[in-house]
Short mmCIF file of C-alpha atoms in Angstrom, two decimals:
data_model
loop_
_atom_site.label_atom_id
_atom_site.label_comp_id
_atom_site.label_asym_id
_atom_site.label_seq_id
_atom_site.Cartn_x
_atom_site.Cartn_y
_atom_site.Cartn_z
CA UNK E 209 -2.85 -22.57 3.19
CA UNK E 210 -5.58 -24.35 5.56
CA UNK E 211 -5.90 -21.11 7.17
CA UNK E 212 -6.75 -19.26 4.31
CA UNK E 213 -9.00 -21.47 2.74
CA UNK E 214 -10.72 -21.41 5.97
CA UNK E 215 -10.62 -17.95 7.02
CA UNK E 216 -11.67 -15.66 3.94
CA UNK E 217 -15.43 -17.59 3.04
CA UNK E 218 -16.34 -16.90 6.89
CA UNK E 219 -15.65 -13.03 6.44
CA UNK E 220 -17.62 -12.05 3.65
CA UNK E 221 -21.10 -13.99 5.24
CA UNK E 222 -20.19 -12.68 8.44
CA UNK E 223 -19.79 -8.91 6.78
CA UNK E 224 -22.96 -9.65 4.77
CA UNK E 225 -24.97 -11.00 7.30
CA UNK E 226 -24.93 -8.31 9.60
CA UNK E 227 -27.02 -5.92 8.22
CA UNK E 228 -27.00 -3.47 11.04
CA UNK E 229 -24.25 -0.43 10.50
CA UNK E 230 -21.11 -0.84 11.62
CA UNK E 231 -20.43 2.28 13.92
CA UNK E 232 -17.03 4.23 13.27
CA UNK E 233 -14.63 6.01 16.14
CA UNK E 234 -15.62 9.04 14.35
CA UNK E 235 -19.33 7.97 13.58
CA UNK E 236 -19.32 7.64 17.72
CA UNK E 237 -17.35 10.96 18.04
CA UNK E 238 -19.27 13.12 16.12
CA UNK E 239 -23.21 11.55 16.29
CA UNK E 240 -25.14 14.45 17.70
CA UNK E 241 -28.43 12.63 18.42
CA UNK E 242 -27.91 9.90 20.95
CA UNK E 243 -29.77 9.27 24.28
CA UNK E 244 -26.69 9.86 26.79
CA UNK E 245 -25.48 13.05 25.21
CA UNK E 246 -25.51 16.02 27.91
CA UNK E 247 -22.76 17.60 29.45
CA UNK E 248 -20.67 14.56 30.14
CA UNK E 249 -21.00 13.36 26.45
CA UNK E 250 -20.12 17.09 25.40
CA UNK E 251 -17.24 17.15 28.05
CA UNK E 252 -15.66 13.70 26.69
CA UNK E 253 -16.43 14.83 23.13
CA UNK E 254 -14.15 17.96 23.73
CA UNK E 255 -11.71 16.34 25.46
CA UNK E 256 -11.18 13.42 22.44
CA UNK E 257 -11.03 16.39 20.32
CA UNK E 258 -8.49 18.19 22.44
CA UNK E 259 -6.56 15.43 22.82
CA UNK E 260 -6.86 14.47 19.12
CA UNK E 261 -5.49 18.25 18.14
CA UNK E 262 -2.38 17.55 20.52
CA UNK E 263 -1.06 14.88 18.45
CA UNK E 264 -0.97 17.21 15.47
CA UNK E 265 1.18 19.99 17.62
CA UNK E 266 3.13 17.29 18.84
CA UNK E 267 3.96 16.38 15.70
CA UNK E 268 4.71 19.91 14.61
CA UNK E 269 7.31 19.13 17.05
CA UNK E 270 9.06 16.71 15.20
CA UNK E 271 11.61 18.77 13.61
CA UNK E 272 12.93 19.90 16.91
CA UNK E 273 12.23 17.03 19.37
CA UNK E 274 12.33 16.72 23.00
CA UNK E 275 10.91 19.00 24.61
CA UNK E 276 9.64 21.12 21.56
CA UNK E 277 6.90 17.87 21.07
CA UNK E 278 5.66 18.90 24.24
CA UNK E 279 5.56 22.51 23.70
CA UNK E 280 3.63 22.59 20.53
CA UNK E 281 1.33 19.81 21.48
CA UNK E 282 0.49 21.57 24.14
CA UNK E 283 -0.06 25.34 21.85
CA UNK E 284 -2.27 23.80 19.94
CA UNK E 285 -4.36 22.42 21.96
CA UNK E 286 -4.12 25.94 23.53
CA UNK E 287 -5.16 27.40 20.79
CA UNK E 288 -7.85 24.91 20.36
CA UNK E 289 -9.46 24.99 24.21
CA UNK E 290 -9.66 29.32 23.74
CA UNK E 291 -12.63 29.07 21.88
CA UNK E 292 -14.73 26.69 24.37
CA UNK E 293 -13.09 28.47 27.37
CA UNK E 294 -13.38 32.25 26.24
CA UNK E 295 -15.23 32.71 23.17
CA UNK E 296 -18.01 30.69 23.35
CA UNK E 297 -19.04 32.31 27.13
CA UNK E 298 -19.23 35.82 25.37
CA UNK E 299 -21.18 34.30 22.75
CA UNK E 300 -23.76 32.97 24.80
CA UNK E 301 -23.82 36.40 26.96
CA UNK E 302 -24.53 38.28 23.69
CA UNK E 303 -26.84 35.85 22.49
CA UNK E 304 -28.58 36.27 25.75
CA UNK E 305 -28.58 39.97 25.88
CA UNK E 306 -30.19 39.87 22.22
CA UNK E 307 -32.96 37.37 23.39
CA UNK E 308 -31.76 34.88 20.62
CA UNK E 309 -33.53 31.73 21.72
CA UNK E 310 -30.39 29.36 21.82
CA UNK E 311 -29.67 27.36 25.57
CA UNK E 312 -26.88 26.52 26.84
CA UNK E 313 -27.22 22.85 26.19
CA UNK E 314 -27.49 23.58 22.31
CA UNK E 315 -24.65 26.14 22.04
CA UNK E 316 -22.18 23.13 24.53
CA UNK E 317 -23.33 20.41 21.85
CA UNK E 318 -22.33 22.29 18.51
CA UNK E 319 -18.71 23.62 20.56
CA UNK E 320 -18.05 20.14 21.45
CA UNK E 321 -18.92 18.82 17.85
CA UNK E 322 -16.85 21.98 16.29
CA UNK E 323 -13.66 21.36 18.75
CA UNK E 324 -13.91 17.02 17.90
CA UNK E 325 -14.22 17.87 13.84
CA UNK E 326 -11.46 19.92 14.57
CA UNK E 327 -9.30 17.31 16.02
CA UNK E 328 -10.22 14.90 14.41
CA UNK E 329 -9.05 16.81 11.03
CA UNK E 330 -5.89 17.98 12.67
CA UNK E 331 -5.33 14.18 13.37
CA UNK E 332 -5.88 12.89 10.17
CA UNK E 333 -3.41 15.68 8.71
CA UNK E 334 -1.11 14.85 11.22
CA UNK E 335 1.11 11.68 9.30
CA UNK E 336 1.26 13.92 6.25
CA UNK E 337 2.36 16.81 8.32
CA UNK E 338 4.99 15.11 9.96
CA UNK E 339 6.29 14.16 6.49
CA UNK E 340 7.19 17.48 5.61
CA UNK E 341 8.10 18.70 8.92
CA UNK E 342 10.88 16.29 9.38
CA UNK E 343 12.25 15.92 5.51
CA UNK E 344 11.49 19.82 4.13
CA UNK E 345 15.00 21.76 4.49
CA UNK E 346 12.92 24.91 4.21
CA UNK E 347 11.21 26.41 7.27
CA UNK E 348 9.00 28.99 5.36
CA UNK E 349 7.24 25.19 3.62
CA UNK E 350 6.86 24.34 7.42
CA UNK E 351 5.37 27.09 8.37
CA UNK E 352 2.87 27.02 5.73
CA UNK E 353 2.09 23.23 5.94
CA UNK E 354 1.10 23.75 9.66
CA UNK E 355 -0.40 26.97 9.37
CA UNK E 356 -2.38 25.48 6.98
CA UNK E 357 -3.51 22.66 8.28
CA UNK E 358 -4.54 24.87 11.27
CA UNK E 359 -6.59 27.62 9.56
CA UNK E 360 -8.88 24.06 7.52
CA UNK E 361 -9.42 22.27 10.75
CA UNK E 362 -10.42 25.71 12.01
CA UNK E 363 -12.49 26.77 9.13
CA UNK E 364 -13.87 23.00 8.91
CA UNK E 365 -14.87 23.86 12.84
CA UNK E 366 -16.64 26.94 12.09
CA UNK E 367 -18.66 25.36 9.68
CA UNK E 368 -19.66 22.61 12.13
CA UNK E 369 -20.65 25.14 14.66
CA UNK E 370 -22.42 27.51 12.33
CA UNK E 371 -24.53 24.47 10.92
CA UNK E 372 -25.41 23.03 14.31
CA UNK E 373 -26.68 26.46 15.35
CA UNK E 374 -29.22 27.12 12.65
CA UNK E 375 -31.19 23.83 13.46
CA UNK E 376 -32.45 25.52 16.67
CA UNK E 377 -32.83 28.58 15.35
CA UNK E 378 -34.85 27.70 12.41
CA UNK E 379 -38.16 28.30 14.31
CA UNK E 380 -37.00 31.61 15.93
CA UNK E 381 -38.56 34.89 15.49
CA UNK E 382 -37.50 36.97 12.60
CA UNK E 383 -35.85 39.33 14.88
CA UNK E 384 -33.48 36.42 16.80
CA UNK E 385 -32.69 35.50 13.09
CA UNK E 386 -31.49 39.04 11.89
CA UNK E 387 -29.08 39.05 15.37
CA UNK E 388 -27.72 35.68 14.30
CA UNK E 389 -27.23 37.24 10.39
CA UNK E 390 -24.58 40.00 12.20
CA UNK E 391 -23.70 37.89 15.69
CA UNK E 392 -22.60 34.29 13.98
CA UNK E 393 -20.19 35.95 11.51
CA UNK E 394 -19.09 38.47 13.88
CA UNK E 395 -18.29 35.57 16.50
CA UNK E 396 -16.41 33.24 13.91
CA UNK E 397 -13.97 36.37 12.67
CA UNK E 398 -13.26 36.77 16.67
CA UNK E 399 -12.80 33.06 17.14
CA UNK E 400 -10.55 32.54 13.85
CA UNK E 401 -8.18 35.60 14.89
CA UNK E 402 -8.49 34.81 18.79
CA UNK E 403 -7.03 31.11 17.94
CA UNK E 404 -4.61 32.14 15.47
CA UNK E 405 -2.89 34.77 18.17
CA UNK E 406 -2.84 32.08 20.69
CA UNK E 407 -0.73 29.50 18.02
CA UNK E 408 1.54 32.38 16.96
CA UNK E 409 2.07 32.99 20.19
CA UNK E 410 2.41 29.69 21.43
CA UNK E 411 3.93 27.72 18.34
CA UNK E 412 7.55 28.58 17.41
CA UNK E 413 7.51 26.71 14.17
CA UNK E 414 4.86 29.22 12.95
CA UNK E 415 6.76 32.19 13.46
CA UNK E 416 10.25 30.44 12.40
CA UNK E 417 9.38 30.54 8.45
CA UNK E 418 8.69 34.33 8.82
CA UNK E 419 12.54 34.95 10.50
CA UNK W 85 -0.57 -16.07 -7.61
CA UNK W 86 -4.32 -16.61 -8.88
CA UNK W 87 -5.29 -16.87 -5.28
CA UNK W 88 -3.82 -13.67 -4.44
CA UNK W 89 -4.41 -11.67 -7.42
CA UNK W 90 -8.22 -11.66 -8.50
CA UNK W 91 -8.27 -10.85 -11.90
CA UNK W 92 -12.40 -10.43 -11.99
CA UNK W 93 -12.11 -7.63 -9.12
CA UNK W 94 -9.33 -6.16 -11.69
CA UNK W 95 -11.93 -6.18 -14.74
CA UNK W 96 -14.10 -4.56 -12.45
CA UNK W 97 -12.41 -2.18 -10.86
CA UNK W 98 -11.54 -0.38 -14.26
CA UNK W 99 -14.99 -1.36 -15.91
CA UNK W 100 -17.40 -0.40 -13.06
CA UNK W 101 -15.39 1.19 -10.35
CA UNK W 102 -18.73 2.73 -8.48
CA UNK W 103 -19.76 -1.11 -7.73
CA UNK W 104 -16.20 -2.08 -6.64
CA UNK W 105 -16.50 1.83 -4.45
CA UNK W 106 -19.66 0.09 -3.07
CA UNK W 107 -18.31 -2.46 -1.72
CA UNK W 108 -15.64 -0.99 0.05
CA UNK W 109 -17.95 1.22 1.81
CA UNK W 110 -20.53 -1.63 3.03
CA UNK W 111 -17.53 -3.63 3.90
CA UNK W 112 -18.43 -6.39 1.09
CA UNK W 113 -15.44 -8.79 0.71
CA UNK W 114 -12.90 -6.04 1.57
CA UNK W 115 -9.98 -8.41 2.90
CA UNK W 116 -9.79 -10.55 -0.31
CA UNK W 117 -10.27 -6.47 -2.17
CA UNK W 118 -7.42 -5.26 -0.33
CA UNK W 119 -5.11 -8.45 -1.00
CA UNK W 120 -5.74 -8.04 -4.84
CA UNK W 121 -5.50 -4.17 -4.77
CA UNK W 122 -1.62 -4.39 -3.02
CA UNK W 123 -0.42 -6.62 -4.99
CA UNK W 124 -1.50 -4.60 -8.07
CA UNK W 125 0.03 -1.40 -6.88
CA UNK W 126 2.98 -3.24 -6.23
CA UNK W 127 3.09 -4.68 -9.95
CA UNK W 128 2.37 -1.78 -11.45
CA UNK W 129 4.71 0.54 -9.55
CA UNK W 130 7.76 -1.72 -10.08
CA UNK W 131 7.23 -2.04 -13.73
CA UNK W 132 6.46 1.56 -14.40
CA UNK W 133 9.70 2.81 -12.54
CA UNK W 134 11.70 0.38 -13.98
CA UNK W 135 10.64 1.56 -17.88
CA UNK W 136 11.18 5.26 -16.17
CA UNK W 137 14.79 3.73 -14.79
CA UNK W 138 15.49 2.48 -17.97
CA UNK W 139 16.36 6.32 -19.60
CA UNK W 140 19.64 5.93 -17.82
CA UNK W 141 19.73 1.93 -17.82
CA UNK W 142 22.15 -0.40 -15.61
CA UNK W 143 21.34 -0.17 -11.72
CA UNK W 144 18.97 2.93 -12.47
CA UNK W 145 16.32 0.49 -13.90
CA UNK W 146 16.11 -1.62 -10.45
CA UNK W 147 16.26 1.34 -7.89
CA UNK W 148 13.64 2.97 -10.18
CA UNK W 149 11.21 -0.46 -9.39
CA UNK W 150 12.15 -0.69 -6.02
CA UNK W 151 11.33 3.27 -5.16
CA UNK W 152 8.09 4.11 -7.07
CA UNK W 153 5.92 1.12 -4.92
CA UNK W 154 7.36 3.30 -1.83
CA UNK W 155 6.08 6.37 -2.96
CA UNK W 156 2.87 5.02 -4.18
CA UNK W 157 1.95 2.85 -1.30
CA UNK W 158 3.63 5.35 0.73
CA UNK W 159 1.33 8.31 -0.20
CA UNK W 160 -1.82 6.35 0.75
CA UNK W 161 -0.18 5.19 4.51
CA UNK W 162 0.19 9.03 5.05
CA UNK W 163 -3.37 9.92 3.19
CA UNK W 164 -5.35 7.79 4.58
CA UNK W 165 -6.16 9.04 7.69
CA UNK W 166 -6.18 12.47 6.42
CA UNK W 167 -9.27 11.20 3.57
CA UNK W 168 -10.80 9.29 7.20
CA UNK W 169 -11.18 12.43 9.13
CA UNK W 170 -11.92 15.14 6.00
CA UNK W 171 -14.63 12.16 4.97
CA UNK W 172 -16.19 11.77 8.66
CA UNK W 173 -16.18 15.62 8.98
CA UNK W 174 -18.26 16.12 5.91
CA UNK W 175 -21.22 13.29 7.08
CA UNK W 176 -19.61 10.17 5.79
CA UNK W 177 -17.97 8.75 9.67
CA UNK W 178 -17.16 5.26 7.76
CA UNK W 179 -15.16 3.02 9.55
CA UNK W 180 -11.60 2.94 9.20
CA UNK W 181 -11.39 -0.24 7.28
CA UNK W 182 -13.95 1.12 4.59
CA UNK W 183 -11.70 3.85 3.86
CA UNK W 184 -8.19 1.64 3.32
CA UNK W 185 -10.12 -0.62 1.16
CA UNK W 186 -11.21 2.66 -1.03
CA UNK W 187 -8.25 4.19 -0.51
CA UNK W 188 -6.73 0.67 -2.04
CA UNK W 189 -8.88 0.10 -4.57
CA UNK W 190 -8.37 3.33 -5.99
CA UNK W 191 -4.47 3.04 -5.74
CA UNK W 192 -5.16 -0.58 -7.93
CA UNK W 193 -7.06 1.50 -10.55
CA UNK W 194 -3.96 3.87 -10.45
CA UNK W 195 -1.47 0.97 -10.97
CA UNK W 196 -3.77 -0.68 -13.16
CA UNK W 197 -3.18 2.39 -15.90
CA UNK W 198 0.29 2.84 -14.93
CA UNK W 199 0.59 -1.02 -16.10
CA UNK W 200 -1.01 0.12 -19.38
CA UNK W 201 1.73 3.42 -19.71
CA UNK W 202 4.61 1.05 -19.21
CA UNK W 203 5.23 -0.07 -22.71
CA UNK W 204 4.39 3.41 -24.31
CA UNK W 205 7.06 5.44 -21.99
CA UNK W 206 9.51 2.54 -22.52
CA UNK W 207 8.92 2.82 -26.48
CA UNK W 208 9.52 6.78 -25.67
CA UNK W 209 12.63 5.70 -23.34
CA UNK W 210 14.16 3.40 -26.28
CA UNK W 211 13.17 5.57 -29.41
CA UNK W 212 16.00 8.08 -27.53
CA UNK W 213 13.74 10.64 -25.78
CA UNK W 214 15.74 13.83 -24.19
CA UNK W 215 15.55 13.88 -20.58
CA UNK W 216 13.21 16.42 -20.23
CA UNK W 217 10.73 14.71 -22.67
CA UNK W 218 10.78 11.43 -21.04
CA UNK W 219 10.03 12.82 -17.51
CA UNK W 220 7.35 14.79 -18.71
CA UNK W 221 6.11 11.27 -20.51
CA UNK W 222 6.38 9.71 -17.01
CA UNK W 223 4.40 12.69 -15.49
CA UNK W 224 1.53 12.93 -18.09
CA UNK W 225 1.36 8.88 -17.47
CA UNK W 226 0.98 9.65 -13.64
CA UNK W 227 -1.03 12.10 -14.42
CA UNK W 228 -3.50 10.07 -16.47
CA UNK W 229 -3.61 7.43 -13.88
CA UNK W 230 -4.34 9.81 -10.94
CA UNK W 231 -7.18 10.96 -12.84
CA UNK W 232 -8.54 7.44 -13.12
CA UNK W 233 -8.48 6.66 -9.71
CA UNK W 234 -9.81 9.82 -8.62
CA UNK W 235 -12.90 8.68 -10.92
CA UNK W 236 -13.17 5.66 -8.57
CA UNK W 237 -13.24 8.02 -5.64
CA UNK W 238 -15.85 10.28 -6.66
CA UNK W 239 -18.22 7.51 -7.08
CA UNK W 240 -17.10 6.34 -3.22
CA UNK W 241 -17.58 9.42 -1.84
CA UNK W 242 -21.61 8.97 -3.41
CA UNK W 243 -23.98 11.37 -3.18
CA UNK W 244 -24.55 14.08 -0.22
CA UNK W 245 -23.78 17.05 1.01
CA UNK W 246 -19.80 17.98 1.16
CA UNK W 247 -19.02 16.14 -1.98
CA UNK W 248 -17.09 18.67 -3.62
CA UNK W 249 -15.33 20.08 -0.75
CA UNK W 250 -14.28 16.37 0.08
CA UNK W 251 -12.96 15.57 -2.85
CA UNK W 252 -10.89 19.24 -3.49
CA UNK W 253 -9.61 18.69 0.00
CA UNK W 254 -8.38 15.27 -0.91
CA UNK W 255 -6.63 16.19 -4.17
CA UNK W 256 -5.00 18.71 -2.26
CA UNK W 257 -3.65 16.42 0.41
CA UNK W 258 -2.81 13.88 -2.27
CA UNK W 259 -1.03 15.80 -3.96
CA UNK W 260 0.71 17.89 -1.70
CA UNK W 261 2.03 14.25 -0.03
CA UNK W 262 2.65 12.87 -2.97
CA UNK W 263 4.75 15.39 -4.26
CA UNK W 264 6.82 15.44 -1.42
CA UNK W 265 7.36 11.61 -1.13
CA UNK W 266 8.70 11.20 -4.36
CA UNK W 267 10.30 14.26 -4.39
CA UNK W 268 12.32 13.06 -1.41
CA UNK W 269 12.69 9.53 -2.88
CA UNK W 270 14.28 11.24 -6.52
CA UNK W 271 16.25 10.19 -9.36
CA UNK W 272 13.85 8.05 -10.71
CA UNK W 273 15.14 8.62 -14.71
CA UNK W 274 19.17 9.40 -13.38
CA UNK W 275 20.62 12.56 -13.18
CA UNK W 276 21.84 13.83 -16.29
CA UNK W 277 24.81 13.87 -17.21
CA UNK W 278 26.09 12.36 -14.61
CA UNK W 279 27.99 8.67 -15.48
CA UNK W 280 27.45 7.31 -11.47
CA UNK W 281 24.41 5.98 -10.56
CA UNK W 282 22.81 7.03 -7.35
CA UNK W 283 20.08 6.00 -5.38
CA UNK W 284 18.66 8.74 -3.90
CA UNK W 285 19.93 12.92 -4.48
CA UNK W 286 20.86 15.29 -2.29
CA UNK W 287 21.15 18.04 -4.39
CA UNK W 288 19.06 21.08 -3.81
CA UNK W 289 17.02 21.23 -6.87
CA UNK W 290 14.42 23.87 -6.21
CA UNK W 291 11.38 21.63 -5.66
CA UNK W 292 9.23 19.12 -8.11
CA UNK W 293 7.10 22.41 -9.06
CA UNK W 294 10.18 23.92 -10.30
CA UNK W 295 11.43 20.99 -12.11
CA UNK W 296 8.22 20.32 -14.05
CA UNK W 297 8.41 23.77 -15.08
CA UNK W 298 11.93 23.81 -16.35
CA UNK W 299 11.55 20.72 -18.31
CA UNK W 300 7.82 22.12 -20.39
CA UNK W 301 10.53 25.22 -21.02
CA UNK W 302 13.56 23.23 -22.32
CA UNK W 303 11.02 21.00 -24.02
CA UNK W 304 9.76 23.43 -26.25
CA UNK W 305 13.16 25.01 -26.76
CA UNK W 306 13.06 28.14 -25.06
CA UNK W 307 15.66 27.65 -22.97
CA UNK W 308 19.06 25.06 -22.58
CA UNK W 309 19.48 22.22 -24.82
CA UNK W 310 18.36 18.62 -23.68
CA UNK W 311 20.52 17.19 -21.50
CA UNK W 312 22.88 14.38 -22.41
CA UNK W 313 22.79 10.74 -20.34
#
């Protein structure tokens, strides 16, 4: 009773009194603009989101267990780390060979961003995923839960990337512009269908609805 | 109880929702909010599954009360950090504690109507409603308080870029969770026809989808006769 009556005036001052913003996990994730970012704030951005996208194939896992947590955990994030490890380098050749003026410091900042916004939605879907993986008696409902949830976080990703790319490119030449109109859409398609193969390939539970 | 239960925040969480939104998301009070907004839910879930429970009567009427807070409060454990990371995606990174006390907040204003359905479905209930009519009572009631806390929502989100997609990707998770929860957590009228009392079914029914359908059919007579108690 004393504790309360002591305890709840102090938080609303204290809340009230500090004006200054309050800065999120994801607000730290996923702020472009800071001082320290370079390639070790890109590499730990892409490693939280790599690590965030596991616990949604682990979960996938769920309605197997043991070693099955593993196993998708690690085909997601699979899936996941092909686009920063594969895709991404062949972008930035072709974006070289075209003259487009984007470095390599630009195109490492909006992969990173894209792969945390990706885990970061995969982990936020993850409790509601594991709901239906573990009480659906249908696997086709699974399937389509995770495949789902895969192909937003994905499309949520593209966005990301395709947004942080046209800041740098606003003040490009007209020609660098008309490569991006054909190269940018071009790249996602490649990205969405490269990442999908690699989870089809990778994630069991996919492919079980289909049997 | 006056302690816990703030009855001002109540007023104004149905009269001006985009204030109490406000405060959630500058983290204004949001302990004593959150308090007030559980204890709601919890009222209002008990009372409007035990006028659903009451169709069949007996035991039905307390595992009604006791299952629908589960699948309300439930459906906002599991959404929650999905509405976090679709929110932080689309340029609103709020802390985590902003986003329960919406998330709350918006579950009170759900309770809140459900609290004002609770005498009308158990007039419905008592007047001798089919089966069918009575659960599609329950689910326009649900349905009318989803759309009042989604109004609260839409004013938390505010105003920026990725409104819309935030808020169609949040109905969808809602919903889809939702759905399943008390799907899994069903008979919340009884089954029909059936004299024992159960708490949960096992039955495969087809899916809530299904169901809803079935009933708007044998509702307006196109297909089997009501079923009995």
């Amino acid at each position: 009773m004393n504790a309360d009556s002591v305890t709840i005036p102090q938080v609303t001052p204290a809340t009230d009194a500090e004006e200054e913003r309050f800065e999120s996990f994801a607000d730290r994730l996923l702020r472009p603009d800071r001082e320290r970012d370079a390639w070790s704030e890109d590499g730990r951005r892409l490693a939280t989101g790599l690590g965030l996208a596991a616990t949604f194939g682990a979960t996938l896992g769920l309605r197997s267990g043991g070693a099955a947590l593993l196993m998708h955990a690690a085909g997601v994030t699979a899936g996941v780390l092909t686009v920063p490890a594969v895709a991404v380098p062949a972008f930035a050749i072709v974006l070289a060979l075209a003259d487009v003026p984007v470095d390599a410091q630009a195109l490492g900042r909006a992969t990173s961003r894209a792969v945390a916004k990706a885990g970061l939605v995969l982990a936020g879907l993850a409790p509601a995923a594991a709901l239906y993986v573990v009480t659906v008696e249908d696997a086709i409902t699974v399937t389509c839960v995770g495949f789902g949830a895969l192909v937003l976080a994905g499309a949520l990703a593209a966005r990301s990337f395709d947004m942080d790319l046209r800041g740098p490119l606003a003040a490009a030449p007209a020609r660098a512009q008309t490569v991006m109109v054909v190269a940018m859409p071009a790249f996602l398609a490649f990205t969405a269908t490269l990442a999908l193969r690699v989870w089809w390939l990778t994630l069991p539970i996919l492919a079980a609805g289909t049997r | 109880m006056t302690a816990l239960l703030d009855v001002s925040l109540m007023s104004r969480i149905l009269r001006s929702p985009g204030e109490v939104a406000a405060d959630c998301r500058d983290d204004r009070g949001t302990s004593g909010i959150a308090r007030s907004a559980l204890l709601v839910i919890l009222l209002g879930s008990v009372l409007f599954g035990a006028a659903v429970g009451s169709w069949h009567g007996g035991a039905q009427i307390f595992y009604g009360g006791a299952k629908l807070p589960v699948v309300t409060i439930g459906t906002l454990v599991l959404c929650a950090p999905a509405f976090y990371a679709v929110s932080a995606v689309f340029d609103r990174p709020w802390p985590a504690r902003s986003v329960l006390a919406l998330m709350l907040v918006a579950g009170a204003r759900f309770s809140l109507v459900l609290l004002a359905a609770t005498p009308a479905i158990w007039l419905t209930i008592n007047l001798g409603a089919s089966y069918d009519a009575s659960k599609l009572t329950a689910a326009l009631g649900y349905a009318l308080a989803g759309f009042a806390a989604l109004s609260l929502l839409v004013r938390g989100l505010g105003d920026g870029p990725g409104k819309h997609a935030t808020l169609a990707l949040f109905i969808g998770i809602f919903l889809l969770v939702g759905a399943q929860t008390s799907w899994m957590l069903r008979p919340y009228l009884g089954t029909p026809g059936q004299k024992e009392i159960v708490l949960f079914t096992r039955e495969r029914e087809g899916g809530l989808v299904y169901q809803l359908s079935k009933s708007l059919g044998n509702v307006a007579g196109c297909s089997r006769p009501a079923a009995s108690r």
